[in-house]
Coordinates of C-alpha atoms and ligand atoms in Angstrom, one line a residue:
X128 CA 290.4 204.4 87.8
X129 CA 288.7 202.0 89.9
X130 CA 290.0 199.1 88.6
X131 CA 293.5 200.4 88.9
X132 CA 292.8 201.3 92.8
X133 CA 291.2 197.9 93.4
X134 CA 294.6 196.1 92.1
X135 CA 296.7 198.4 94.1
X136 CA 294.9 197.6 97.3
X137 CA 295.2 193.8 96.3
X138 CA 298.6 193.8 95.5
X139 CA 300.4 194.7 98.7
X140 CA 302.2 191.7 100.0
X141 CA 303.7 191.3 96.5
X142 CA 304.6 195.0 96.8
X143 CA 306.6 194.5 99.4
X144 CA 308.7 191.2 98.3
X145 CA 309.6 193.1 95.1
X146 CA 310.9 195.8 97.0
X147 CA 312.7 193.4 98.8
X148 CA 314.9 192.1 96.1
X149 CA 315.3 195.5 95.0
X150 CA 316.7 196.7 98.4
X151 CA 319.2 193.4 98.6
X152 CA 321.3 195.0 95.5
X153 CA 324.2 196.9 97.7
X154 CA 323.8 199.8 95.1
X155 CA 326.5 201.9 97.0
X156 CA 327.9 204.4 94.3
X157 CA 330.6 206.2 96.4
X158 CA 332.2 202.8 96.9
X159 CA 334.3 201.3 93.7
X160 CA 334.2 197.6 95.4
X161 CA 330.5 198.4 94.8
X162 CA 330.9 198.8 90.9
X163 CA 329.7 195.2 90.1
X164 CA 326.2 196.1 92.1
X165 CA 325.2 198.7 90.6
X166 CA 325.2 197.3 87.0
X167 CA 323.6 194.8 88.2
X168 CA 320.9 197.0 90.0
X169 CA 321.2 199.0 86.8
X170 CA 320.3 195.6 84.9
X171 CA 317.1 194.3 87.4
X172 CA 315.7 197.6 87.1
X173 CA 315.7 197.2 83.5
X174 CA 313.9 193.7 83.6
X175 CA 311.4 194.8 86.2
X176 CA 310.9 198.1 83.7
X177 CA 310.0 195.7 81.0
X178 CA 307.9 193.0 83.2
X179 CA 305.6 195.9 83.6
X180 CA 305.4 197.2 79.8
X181 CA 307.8 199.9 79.7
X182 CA 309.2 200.4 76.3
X183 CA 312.8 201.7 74.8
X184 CA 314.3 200.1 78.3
X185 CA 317.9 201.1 77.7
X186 CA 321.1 200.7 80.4
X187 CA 322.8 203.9 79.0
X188 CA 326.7 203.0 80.2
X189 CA 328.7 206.6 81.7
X190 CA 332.2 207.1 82.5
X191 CA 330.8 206.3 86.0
X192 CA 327.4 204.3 86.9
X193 CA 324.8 203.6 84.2
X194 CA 321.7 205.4 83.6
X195 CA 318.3 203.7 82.7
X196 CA 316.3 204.8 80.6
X197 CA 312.3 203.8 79.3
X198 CA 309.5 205.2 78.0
X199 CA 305.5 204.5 77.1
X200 CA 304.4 206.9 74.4
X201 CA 301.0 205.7 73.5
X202 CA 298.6 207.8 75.1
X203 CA 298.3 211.0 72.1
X204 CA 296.9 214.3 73.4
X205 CA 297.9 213.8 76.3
X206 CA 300.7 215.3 78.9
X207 CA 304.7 213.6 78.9
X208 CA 306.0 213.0 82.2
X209 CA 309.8 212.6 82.8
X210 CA 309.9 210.7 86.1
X211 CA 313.3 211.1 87.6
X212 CA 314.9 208.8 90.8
X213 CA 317.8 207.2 91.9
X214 CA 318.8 203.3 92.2
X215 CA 322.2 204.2 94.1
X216 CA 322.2 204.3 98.0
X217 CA 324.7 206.2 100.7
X218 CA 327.3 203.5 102.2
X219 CA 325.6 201.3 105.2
X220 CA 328.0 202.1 108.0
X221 CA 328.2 202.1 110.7
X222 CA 326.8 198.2 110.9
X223 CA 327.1 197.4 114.2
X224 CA 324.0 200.0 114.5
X225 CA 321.5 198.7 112.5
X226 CA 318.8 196.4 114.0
X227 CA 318.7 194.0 110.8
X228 CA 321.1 193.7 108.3
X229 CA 320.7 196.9 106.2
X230 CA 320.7 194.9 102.6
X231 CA 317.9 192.5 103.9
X232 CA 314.5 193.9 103.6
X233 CA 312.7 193.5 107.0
X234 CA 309.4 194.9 108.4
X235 CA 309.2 195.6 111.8
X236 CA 306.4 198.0 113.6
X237 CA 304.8 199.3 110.7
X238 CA 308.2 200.0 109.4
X239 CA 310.5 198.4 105.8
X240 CA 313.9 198.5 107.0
X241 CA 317.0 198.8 104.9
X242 CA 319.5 200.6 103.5
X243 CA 318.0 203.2 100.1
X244 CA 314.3 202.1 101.3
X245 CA 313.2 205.5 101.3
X246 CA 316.2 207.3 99.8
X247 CA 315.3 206.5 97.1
X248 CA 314.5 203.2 96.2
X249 CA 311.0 202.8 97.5
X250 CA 310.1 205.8 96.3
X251 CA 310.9 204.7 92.8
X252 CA 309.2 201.4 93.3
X253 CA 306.0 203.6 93.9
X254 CA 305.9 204.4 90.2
X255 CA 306.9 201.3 88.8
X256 CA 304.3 199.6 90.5
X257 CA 301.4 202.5 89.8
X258 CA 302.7 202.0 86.5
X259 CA 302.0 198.6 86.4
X260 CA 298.4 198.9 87.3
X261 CA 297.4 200.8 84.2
X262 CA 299.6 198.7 82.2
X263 CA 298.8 195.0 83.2
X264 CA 296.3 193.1 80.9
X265 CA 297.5 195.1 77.9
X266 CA 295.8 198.2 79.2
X267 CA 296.8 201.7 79.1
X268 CA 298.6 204.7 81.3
X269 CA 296.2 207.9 81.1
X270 CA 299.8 210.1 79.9
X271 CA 302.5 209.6 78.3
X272 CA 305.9 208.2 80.9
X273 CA 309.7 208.9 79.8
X274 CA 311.7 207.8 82.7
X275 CA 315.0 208.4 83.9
X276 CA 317.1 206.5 86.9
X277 CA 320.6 207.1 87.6
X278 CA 323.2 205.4 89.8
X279 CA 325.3 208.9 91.0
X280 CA 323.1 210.9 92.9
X281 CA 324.6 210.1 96.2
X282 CA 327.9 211.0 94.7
X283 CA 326.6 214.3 92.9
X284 CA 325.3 213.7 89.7
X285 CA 328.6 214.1 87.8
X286 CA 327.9 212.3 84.7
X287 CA 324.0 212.5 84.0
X288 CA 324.8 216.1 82.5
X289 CA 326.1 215.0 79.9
X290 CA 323.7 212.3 79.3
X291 CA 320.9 215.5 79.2
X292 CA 322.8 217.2 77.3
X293 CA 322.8 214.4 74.4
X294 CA 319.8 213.1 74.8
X295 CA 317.7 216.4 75.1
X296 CA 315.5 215.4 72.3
X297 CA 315.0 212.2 73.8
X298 CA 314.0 213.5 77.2
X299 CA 311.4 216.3 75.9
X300 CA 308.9 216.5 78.6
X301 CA 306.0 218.8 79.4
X302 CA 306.5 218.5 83.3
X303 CA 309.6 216.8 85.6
X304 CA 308.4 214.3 88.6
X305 CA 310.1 213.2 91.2
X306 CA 309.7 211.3 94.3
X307 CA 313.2 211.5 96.2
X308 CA 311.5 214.2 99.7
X309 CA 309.8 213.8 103.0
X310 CA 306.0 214.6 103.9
X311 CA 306.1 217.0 106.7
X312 CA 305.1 214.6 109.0
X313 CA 303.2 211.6 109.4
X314 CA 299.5 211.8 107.9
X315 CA 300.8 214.9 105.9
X316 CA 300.8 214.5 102.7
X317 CA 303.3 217.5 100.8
X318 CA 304.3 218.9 97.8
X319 CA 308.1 220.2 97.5
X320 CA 308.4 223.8 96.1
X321 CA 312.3 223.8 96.8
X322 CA 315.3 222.5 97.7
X323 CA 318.7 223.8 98.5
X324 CA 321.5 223.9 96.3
X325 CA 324.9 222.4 97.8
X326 CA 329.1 223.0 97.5
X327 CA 331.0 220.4 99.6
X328 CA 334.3 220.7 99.7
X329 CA 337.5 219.3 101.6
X330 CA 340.5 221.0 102.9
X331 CA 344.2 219.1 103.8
X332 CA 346.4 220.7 106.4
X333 CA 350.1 219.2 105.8
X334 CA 352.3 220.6 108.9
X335 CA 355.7 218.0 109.8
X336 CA 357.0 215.6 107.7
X337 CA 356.1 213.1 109.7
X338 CA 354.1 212.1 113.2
X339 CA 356.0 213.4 116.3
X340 CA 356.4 213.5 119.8
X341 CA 354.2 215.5 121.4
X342 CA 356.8 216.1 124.3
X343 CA 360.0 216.6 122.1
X344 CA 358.5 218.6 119.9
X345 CA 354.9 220.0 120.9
X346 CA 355.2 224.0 121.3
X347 CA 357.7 223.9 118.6
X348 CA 356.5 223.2 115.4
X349 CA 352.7 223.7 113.6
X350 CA 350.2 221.6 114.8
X351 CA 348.0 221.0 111.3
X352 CA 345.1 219.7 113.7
X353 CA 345.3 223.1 115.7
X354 CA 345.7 225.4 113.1
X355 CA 342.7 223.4 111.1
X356 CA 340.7 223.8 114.2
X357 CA 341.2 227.5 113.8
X358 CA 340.8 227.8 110.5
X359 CA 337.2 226.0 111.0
X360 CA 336.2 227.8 113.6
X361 CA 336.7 230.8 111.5
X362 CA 334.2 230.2 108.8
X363 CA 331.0 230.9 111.2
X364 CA 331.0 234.3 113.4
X365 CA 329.7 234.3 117.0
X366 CA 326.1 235.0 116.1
X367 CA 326.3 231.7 113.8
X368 CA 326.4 233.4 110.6
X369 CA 328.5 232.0 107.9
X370 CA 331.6 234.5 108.0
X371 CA 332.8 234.1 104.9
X372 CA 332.7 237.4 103.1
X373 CA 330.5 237.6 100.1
X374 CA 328.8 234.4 101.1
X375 CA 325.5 236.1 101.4
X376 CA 325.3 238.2 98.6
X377 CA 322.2 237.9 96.2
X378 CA 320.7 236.0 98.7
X379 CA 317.0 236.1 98.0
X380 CA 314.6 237.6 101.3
X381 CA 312.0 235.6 101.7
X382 CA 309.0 237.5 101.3
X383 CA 306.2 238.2 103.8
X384 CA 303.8 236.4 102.2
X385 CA 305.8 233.0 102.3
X386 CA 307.1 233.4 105.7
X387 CA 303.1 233.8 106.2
X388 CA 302.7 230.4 104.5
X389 CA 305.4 228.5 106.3
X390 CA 304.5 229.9 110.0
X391 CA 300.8 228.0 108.9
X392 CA 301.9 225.0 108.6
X393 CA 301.7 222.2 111.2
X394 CA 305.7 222.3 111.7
X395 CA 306.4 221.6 115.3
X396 CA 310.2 222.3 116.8
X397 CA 309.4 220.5 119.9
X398 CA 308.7 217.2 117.3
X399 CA 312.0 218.6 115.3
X400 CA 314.4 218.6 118.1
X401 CA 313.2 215.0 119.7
X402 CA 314.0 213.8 115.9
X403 CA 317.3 215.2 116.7
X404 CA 317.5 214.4 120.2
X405 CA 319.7 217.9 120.4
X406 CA 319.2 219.6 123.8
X407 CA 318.6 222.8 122.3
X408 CA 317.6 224.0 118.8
X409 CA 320.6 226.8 117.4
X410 CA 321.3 229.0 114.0
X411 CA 320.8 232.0 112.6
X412 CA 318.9 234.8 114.4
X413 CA 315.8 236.2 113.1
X414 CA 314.3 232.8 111.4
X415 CA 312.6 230.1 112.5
X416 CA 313.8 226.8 111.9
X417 CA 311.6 226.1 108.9
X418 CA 313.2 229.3 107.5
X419 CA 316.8 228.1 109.0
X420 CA 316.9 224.9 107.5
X421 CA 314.7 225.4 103.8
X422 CA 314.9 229.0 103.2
X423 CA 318.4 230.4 104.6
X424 CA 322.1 229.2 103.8
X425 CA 324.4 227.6 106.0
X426 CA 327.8 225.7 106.0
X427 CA 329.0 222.5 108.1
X428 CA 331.7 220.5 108.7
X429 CA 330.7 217.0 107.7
X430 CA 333.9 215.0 109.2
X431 CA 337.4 216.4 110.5
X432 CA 340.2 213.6 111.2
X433 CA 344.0 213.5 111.9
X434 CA 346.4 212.2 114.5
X435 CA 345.4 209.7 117.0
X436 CA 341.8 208.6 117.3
X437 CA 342.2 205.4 118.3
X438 CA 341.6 203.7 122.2
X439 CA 343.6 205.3 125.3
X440 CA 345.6 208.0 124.6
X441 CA 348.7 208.7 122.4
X442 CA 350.8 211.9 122.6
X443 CA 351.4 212.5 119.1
X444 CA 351.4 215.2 116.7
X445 CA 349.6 214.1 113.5
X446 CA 351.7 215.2 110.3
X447 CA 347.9 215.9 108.9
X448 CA 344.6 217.5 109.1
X449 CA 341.6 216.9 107.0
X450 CA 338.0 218.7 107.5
X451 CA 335.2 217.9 104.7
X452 CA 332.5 220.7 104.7
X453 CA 329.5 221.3 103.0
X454 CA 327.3 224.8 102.1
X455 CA 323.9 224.3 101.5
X456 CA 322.6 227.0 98.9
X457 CA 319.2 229.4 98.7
X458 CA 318.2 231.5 95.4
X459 CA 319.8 233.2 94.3
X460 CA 323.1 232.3 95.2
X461 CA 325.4 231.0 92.6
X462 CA 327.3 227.4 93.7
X463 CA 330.3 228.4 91.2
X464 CA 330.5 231.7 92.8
X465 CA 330.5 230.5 96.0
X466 CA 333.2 227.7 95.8
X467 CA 335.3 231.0 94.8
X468 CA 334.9 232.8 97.9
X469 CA 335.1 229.9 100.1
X470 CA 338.4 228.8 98.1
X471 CA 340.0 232.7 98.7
X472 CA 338.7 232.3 102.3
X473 CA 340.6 229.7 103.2
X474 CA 343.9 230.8 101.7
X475 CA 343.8 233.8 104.0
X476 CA 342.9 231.7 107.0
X477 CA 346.0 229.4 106.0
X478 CA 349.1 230.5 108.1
X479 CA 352.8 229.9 105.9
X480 CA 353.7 227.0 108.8
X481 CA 351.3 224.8 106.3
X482 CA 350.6 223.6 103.1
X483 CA 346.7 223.8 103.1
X484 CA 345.3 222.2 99.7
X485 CA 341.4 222.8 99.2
X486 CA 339.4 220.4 96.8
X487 CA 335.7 220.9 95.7
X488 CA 334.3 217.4 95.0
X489 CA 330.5 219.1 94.1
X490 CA 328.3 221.7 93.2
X491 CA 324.4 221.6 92.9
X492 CA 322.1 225.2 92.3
X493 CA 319.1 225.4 94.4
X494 CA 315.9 225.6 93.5
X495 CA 312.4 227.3 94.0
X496 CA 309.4 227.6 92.2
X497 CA 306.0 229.2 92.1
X498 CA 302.9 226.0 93.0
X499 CA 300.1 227.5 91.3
X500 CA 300.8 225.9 88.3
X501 CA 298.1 223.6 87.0
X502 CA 300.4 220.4 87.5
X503 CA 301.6 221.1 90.6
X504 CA 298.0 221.1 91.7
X505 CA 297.0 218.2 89.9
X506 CA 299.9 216.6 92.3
X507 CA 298.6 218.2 95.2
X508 CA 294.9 216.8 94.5
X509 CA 296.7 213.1 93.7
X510 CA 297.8 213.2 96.8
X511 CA 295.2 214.2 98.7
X512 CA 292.7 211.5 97.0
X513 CA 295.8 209.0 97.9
X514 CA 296.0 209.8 101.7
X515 CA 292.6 211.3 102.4
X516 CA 293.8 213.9 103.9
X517 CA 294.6 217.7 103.5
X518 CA 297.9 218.6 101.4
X519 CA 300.6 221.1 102.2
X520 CA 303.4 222.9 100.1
X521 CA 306.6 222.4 101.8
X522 CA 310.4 223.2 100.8
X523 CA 313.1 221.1 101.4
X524 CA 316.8 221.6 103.1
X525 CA 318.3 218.5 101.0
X526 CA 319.3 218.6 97.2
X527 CA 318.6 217.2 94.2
X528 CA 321.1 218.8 91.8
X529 CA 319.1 217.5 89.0
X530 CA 315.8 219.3 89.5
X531 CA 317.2 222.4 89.2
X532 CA 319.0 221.8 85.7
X533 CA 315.6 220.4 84.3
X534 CA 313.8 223.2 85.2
X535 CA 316.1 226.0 84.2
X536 CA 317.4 223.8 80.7
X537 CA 314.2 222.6 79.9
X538 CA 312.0 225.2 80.7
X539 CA 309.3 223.0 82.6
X540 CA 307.5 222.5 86.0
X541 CA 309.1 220.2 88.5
X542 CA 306.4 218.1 90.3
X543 CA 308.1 216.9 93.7
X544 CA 305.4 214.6 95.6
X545 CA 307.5 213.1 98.6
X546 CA 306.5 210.1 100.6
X547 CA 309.6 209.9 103.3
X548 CA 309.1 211.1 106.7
X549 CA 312.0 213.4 108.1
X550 CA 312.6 210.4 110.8
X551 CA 313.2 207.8 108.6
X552 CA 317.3 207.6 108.8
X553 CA 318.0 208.6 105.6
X554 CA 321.7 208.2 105.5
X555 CA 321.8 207.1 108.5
X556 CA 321.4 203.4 110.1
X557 CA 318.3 202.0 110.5
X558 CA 317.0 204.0 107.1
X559 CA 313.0 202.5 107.1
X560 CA 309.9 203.5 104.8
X561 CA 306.5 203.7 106.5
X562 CA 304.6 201.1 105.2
X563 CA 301.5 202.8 105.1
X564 CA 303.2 205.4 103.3
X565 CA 304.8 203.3 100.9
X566 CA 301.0 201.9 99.4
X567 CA 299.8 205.4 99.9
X568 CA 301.7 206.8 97.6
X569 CA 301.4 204.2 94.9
X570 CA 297.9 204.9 95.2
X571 CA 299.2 208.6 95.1
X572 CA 301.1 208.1 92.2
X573 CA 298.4 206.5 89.8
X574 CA 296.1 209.5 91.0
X575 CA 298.6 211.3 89.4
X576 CA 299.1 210.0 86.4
X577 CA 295.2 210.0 85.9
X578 CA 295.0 214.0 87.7
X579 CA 297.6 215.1 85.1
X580 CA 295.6 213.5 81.8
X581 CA 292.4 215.3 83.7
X582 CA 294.3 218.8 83.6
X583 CA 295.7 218.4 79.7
X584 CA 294.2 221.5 77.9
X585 CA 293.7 223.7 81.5
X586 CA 297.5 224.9 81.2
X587 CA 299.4 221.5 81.1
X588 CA 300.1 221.2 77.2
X589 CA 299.7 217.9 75.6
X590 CA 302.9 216.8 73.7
Ligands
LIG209 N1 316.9 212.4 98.5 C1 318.0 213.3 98.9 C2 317.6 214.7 98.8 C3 316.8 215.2 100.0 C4 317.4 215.2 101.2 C5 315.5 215.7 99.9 C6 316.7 215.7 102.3 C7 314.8 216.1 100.9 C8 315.4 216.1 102.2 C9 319.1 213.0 98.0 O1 319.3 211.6 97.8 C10 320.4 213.5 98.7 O2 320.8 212.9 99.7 N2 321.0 214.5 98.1 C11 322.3 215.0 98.6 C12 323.0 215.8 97.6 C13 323.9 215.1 96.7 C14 324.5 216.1 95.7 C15 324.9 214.3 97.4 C16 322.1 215.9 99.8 O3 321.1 216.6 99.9 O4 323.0 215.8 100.7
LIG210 MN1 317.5 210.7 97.3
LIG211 MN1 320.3 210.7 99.6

């Protein structure tokens, strides 16, 4: 192992002008004028995957962004890791508030700056590069590595099902790992037990034919932007429950022992709400935020737009409304189930003045699982030989569709080792990695790998 730490710690500048290349690829997967990037992100990915002695390296083409695939199979006995990430990023804008120009690498404070450097590009340069410390010089990785990097995360995953699906055989693993979450905070090294599932969907309110007077006509016809107003405010009750019946239903408690486990850790609200720079910290009663935003479900609006939003002021009424609105997801609740109730929902809620259409653009099923399992620890121990410092077992409010359909398809572990912090801009402008965090965890990561070989036979199966 030594020689694989001493090449890490001598590698760093080099780290970060890779990553920089990496990061200049505007791998925006919601965007079509963006199509062209992404193969071509697809395609340096591939290159770097064999510069470093992956094998198989394949750019799998879907009916939407490709998928990569690679593998290094020579390490018999031993454990087969499926690492999964994403090469695609969430659209830059808005521009004019980023400090450096999101698709050009810069560091600044301790800080890499640009847009997918921690969500989840960086995060999937951490293995490729503790890859390549085992492999360089002909030598050898301490398990066996299958990999898998898609292009449609940010967009909801919509075509790597079927790639699974095909390739099952191919993708045969004894444990997922991923690295696409947040530490808890900084010097904190965590291990993800679960994330939220998520339904996002988008509702059209079509009133006049066209825009009209405001004066001539307000009082007189439906206003789609009042009436989807309404309709919005309807889908929370005054105690900021979602109201939409059913919605909680097979919701899973959390139990006393967990709720013991999350009040330990070293959460702070005080830290949580400067992050957010909200004045005061809301939701549902009878949780804490921890429990609020990981362990409880909730619904938002995620944009609402219509009539005039432009300078000054226009006295119109918009012919259309449009809200977009997402539910994030806990055990058990079932996303297809859900879009169902949210779907009859708001045909009550629509008044005949309207046509209201509804649209579900994507469903993801949450996901929890128990961390006693001998590679979960062997994460935990990677990490905490990677940052010096004390681990802790954290769940997640984001999603990552895809963890859940490994671990309930393929039967196996999920190993979630995070090295984001939760003020890092993700989706936001001004996304950055921590620096320190970023080497960290490439020395995290080739703990790891070696951690995992060390717990082959105690409960993690060889292949
Ligand atoms: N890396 C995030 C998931 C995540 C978010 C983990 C926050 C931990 C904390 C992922 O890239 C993401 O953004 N997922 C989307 C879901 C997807 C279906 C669009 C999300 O959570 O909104
Ligand atoms: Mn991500
Ligand atoms: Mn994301």
């Amino acid at each position: 192992m030594q020689h694989v730490v001493d090449f890490i710690q001598a590698n760093h500048d080099r780290y970060i002008e890779e990553l920089r290349e990496f990061c200049a690829i505007p791998s925006v997967s919601t965007k079509n004028e963006h199509k062209k990037d992404l193969e071509r992100c697809a395609q340096w990915l591939a290159d770097h995957l064999r510069k470093i002695g992956m094998e198989n390296v394949e750019v799998i083409p879907t009916k939407g962004h490709p998928i990569l695939y690679a593998d290094w199979l020579h390490a018999p006995g031993q454990p087969t890791l499926l690492f999964y990430g994403h090469y695609d990023v969430q659209p830059p804008e808005p521009l004019e508030l980023w400090e450096s120009p999101p698709f050009e690498l810069t560091l600044r404070e301790g800080n890499l700056y640009a847009r997918g450097v921690v969500d989840d590009k960086g995060q999937v340069f951490i293995h490729l590069k503790a890859i390549e410390a085992f492999l360089r010089d002909g030598g050898r990785l301490p398990v066996n590595i299958k990999m898998m990097i898609e292009g449609e995360e940010e967009v909801g995953s919509e075509n790597i099902g079927t790639f699974i699906e095909e390739e099952k055989g191919r993708l045969e693993c004894n444990a997922l790992m991923v690295s696409d979450t947040s530490m808890l905070g900084r010097g904190l090294p965590s291990v993800c037990y679960g994330l939220r599932g998520l339904c996002y969907f988008e509702v059209e309110v079509e009133g006049p034919k066209q825009d009209l007077h405001s004066g001539s006509f307000g009082g007189g016809v439906p206003n789609p932007i009042n009436i989807l107003c309404e309709m919005m405010a309807k889908l929370h009750d005054k105690h900021g429950r979602v109201a939409i019946p059913g919605f909680y239903n097979g919701v899973r408690a959390l139990s006393k022992k967990e709720r013991q486990q999350l009040r330990r850790l070293p959460f702070s609200e005080k830290g949580f709400q400067q992050t957010t720079g909200a004045r005061k910290l809301v939701g549902e009663k009878g949780y804490t935020t921890v429990e609020r935003i990981w362990a409880r479900p909730t619904l938002d609006i995620n944009g609402i737009f219509g009539g005039y939003t432009g300078e000054g002021a226009k006295t119109v009424i918009g012919s259309k409304a449009t809200a977009k609105f997402s539910t994030r997801l806990v055990p058990n609740q079932d996303p297809a189930k859900i879009t169902k109730l949210v779907r009859r929902h708001i045909e009550r809620l629509a008044p005949p003045s309207v046509k209201v259409t509804f649209k579900v653009h994507s469903e993801g099923k949450p996901w929890v699982a128990p961390f006693d399992h001998p590679i979960v620890q062997a994460g935990r121990r990677a990490l905490e030989k990677g940052f010096e410092k004390p681990a802790v077992f954290i769940r997640e409010g984001g999603s990552i569709p895809l963890v859940t359909t490994m671990y309930e398809e393929f039967g196996r572990p999920c190993v979630l080792l995070g090295f984001g912090l939760p003020d890092e801009n993700a989706h936001a402008p001004n996304e950055h990695m921590n620096l320190e965090n970023y080497l960290k965890g490439i020395l995290s990561i080739a703990y790891f790998y070696h951690e995992a070989s060390q717990a082959s036979g105690k409960g993690v199966e060889a292949s």
